[in-house]
Tab-separated table of N, CA and C in Angstrom:
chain	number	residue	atom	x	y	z
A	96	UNK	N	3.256	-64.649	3.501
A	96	UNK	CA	4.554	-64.747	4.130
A	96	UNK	C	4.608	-66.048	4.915
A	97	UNK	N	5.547	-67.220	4.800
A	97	UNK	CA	5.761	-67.919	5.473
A	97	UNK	C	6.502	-67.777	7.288
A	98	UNK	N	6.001	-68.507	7.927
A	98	UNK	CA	6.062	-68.530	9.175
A	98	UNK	C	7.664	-67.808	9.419
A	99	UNK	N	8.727	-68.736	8.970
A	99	UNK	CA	10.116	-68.194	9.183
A	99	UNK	C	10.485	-66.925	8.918
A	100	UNK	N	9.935	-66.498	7.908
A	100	UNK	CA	10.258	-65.212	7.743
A	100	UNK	C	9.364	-63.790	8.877
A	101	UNK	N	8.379	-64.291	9.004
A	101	UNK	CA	7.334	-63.908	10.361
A	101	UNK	C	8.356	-63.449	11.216
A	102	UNK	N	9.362	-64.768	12.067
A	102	UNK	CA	9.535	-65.271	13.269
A	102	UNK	C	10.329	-64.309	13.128
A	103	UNK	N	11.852	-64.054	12.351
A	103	UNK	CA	12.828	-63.488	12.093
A	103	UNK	C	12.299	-62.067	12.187
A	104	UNK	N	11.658	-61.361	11.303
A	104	UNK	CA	10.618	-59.778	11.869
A	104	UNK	C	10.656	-59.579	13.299
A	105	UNK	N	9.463	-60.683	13.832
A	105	UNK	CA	8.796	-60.409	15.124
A	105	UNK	C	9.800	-60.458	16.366
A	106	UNK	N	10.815	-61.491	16.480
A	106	UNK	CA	11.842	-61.687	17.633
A	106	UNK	C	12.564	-60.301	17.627
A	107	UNK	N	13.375	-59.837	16.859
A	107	UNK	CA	13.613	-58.757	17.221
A	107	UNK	C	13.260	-57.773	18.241
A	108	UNK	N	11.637	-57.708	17.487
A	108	UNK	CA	10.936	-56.681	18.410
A	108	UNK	C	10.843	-57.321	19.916
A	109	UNK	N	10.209	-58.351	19.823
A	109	UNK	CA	9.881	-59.017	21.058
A	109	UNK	C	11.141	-58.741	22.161
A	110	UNK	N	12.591	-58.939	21.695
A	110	UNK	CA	13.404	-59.001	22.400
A	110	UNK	C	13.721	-57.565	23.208
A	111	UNK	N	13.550	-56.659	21.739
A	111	UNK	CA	13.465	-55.170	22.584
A	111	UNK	C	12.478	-54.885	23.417
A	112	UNK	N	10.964	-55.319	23.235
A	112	UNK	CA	10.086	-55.098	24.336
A	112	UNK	C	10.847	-55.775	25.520
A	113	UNK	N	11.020	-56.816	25.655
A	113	UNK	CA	11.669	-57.678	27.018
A	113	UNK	C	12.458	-56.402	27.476
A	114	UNK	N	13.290	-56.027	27.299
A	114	UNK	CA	15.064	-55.706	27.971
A	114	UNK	C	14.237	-54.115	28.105
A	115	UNK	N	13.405	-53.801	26.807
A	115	UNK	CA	12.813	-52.308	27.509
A	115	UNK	C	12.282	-52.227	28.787
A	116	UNK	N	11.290	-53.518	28.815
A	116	UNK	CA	10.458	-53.836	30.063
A	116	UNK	C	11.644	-53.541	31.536
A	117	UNK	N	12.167	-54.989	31.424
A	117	UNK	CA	12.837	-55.172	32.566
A	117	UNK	C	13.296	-53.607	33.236
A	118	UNK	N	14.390	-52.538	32.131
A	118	UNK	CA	15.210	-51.948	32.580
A	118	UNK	C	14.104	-50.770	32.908
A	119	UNK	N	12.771	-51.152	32.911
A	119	UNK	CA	11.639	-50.064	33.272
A	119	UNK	C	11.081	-50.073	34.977
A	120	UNK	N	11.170	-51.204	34.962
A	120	UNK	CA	11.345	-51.670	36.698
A	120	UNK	C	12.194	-51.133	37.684
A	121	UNK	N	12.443	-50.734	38.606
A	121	UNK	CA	12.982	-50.530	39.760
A	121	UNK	C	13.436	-51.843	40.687
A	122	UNK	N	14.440	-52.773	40.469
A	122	UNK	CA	14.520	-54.053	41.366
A	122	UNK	C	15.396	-53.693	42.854
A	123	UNK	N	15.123	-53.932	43.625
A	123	UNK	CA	15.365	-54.070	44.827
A	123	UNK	C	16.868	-53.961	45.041
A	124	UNK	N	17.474	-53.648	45.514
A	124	UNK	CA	19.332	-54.261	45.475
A	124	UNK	C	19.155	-54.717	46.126
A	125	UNK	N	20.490	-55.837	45.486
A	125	UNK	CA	20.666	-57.308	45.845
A	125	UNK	C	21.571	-57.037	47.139
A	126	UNK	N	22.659	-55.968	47.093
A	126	UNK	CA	23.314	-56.006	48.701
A	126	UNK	C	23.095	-54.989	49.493
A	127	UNK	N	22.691	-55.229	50.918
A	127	UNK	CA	22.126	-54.391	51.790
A	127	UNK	C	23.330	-53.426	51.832
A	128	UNK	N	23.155	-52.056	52.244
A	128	UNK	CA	24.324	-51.000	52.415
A	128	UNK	C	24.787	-51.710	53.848
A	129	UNK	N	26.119	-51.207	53.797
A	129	UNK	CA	26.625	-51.132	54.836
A	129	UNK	C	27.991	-50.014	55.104
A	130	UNK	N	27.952	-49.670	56.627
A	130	UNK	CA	28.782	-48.576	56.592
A	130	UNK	C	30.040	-49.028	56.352
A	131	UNK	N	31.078	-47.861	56.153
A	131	UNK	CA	32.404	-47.724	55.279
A	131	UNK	C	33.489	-48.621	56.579
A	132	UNK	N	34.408	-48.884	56.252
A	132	UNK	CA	35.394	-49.026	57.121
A	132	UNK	C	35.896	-48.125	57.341
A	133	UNK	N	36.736	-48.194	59.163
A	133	UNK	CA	36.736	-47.256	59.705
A	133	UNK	C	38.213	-47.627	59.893
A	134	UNK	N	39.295	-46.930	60.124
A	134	UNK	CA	40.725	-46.726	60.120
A	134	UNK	C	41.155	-46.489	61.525
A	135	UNK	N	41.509	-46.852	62.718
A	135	UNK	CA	42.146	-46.869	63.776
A	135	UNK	C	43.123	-45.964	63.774
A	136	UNK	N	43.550	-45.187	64.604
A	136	UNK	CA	44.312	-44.646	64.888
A	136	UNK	C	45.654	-44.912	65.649
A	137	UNK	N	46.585	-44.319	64.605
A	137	UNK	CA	48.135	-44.713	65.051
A	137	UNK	C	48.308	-45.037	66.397
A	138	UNK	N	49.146	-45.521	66.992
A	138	UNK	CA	49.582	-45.919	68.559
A	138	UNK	C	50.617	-44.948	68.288
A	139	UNK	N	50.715	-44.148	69.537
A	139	UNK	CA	51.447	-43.069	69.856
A	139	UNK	C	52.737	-43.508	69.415
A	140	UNK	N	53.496	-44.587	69.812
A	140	UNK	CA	54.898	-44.878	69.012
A	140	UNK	C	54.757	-44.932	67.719
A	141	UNK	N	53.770	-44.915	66.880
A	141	UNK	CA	53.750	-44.920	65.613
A	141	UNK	C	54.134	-43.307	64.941
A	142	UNK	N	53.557	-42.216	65.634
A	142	UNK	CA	53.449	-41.233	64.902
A	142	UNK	C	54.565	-40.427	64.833
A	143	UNK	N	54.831	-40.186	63.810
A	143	UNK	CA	55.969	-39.174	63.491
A	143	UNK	C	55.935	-37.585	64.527
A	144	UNK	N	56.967	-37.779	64.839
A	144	UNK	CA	57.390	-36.522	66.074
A	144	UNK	C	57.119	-35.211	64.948
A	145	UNK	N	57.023	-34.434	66.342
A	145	UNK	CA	56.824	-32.890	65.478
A	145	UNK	C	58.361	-32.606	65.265
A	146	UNK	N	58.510	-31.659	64.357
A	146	UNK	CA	59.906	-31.083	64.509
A	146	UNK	C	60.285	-30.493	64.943
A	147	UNK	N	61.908	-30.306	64.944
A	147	UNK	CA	62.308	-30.234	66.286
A	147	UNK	C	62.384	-28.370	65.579
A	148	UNK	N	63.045	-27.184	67.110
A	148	UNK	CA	62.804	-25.828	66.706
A	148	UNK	C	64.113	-25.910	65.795
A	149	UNK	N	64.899	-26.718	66.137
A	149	UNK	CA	66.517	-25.775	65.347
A	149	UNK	C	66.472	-26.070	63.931
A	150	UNK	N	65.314	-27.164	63.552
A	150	UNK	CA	65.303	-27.842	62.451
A	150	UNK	C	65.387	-26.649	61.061
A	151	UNK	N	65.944	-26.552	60.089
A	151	UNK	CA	65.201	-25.374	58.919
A	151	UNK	C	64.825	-25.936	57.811
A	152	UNK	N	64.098	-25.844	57.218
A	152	UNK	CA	63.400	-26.114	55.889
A	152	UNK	C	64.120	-26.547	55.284
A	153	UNK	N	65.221	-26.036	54.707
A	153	UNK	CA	66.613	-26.283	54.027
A	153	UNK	C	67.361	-27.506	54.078
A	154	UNK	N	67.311	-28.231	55.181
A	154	UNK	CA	67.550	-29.153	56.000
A	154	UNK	C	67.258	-30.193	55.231
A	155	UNK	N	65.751	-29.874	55.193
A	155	UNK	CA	65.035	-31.432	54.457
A	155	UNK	C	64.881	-31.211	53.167
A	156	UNK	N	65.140	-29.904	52.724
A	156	UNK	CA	65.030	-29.555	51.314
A	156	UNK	C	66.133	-30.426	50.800
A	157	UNK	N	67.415	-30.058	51.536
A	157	UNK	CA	68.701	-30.943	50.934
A	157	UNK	C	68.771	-32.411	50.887
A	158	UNK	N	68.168	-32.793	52.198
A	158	UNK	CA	67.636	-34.151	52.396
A	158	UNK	C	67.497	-35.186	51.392
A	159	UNK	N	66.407	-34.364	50.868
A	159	UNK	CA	65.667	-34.481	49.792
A	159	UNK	C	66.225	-34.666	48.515
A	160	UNK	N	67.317	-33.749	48.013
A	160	UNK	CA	68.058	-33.958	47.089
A	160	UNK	C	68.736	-34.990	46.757
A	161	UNK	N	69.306	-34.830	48.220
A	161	UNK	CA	70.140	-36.301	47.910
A	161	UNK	C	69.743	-37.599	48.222
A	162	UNK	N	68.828	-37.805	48.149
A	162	UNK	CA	67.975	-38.939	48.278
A	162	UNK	C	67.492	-38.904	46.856
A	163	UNK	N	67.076	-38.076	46.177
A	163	UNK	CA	66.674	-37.674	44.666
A	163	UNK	C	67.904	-38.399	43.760
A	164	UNK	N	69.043	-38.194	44.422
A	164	UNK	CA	70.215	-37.843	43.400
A	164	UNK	C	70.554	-39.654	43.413
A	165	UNK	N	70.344	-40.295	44.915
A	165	UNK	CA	71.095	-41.794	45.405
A	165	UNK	C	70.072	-42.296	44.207
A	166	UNK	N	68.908	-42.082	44.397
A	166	UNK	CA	67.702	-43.288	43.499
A	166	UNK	C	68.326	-42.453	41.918
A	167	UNK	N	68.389	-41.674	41.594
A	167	UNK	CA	68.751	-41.529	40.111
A	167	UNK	C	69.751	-42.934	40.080
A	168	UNK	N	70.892	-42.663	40.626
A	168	UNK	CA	72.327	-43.445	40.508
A	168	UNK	C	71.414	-44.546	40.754
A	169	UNK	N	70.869	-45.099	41.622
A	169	UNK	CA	70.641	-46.334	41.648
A	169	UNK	C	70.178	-46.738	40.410
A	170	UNK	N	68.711	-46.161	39.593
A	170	UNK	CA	67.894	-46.601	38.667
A	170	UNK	C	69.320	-46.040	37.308
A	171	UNK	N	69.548	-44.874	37.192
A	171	UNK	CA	70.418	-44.837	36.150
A	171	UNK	C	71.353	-45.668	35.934
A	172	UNK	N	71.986	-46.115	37.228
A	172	UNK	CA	73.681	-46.548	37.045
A	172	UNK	C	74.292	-45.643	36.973
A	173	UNK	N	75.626	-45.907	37.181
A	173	UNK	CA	77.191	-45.165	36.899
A	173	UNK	C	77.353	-44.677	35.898
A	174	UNK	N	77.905	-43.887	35.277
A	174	UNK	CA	78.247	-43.373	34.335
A	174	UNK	C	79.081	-44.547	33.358
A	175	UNK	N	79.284	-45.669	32.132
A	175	UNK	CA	80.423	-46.586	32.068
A	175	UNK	C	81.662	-46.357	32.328
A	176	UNK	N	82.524	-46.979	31.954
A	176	UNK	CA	83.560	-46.915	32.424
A	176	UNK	C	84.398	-47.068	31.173
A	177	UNK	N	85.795	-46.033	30.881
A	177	UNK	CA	86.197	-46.118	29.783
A	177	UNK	C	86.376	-47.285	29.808
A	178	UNK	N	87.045	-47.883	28.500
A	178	UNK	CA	87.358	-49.012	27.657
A	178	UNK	C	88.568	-49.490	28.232
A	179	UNK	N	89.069	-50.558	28.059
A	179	UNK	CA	90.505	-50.992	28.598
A	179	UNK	C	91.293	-50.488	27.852
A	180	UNK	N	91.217	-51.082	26.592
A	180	UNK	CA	92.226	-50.254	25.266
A	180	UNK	C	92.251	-49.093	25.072
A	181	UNK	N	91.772	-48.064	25.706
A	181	UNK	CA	91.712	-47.002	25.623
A	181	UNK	C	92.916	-46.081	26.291
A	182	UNK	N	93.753	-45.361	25.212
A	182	UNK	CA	94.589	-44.419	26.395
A	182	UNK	C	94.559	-43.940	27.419
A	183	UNK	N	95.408	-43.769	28.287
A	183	UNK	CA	95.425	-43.352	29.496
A	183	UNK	C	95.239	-42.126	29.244
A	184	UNK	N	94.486	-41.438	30.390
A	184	UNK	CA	94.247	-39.198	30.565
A	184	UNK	C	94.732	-39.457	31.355
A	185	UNK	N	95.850	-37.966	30.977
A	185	UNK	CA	96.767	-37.294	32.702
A	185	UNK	C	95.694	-36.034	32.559
C-alpha cells in the first residue's frame, strides 16, 4: 500500500481519537459563576392601589370588553363603506 492511501485510512481514526480524547476531560469553566440579578422594588408611587370596596368584578370584566372591542376596530378597521354609485337605503 502506498503511503497516500495509508494517510487517508489512518487520519480518520486519528481525528476520532483526538475529539474522543478531549471531550473525555473535564476542563475548568472559562466563566466564574456569578449571582443572578436582583430586581428592586417598586417605589410606593409606582404600585398599583388595591381596589377600591364598591368596585365589582363586572366592572373590569366590561372594561375589558371594550377595550377588546376598540383594538379589534383599530387592527380590523371599519366595516367599508358602500360605493358611491350605489343606491340610496331608506
Amino acid at each position: 500500500m502506498d503511503k497516500p492511501k495509508l494517510l487517508r485510512r489512518v487520519m480518520p481514526l486519528v481525528v476520532l481519537a483526538l475529539l474522543s480524547a478531549s471531550c473525555a476531560t473535564k476542563s475548568p469553566p472559562t466563566v466564574l459563576p456569578s449571582e443572578p440579578a436582583r430586581r428592586p422594588a417598586l417605589p410606593k408611587e409606582a404600585r398599583q392601589p388595591p381596589t377600591p370596596s364598591i368596585c365589582l368584578p363586572t366592572c373590569s370584566d366590561g372594561l375589558t370588553f371594550e377595550r377588546e372591542s376598540w383594538r379589534a376596530l383599530l387592527t380590523n378597521g371599519a366595516p367599508p363603506a358602500p360605493p358611491v354609485s350605489a343606491p340610496p337605503t331608506r
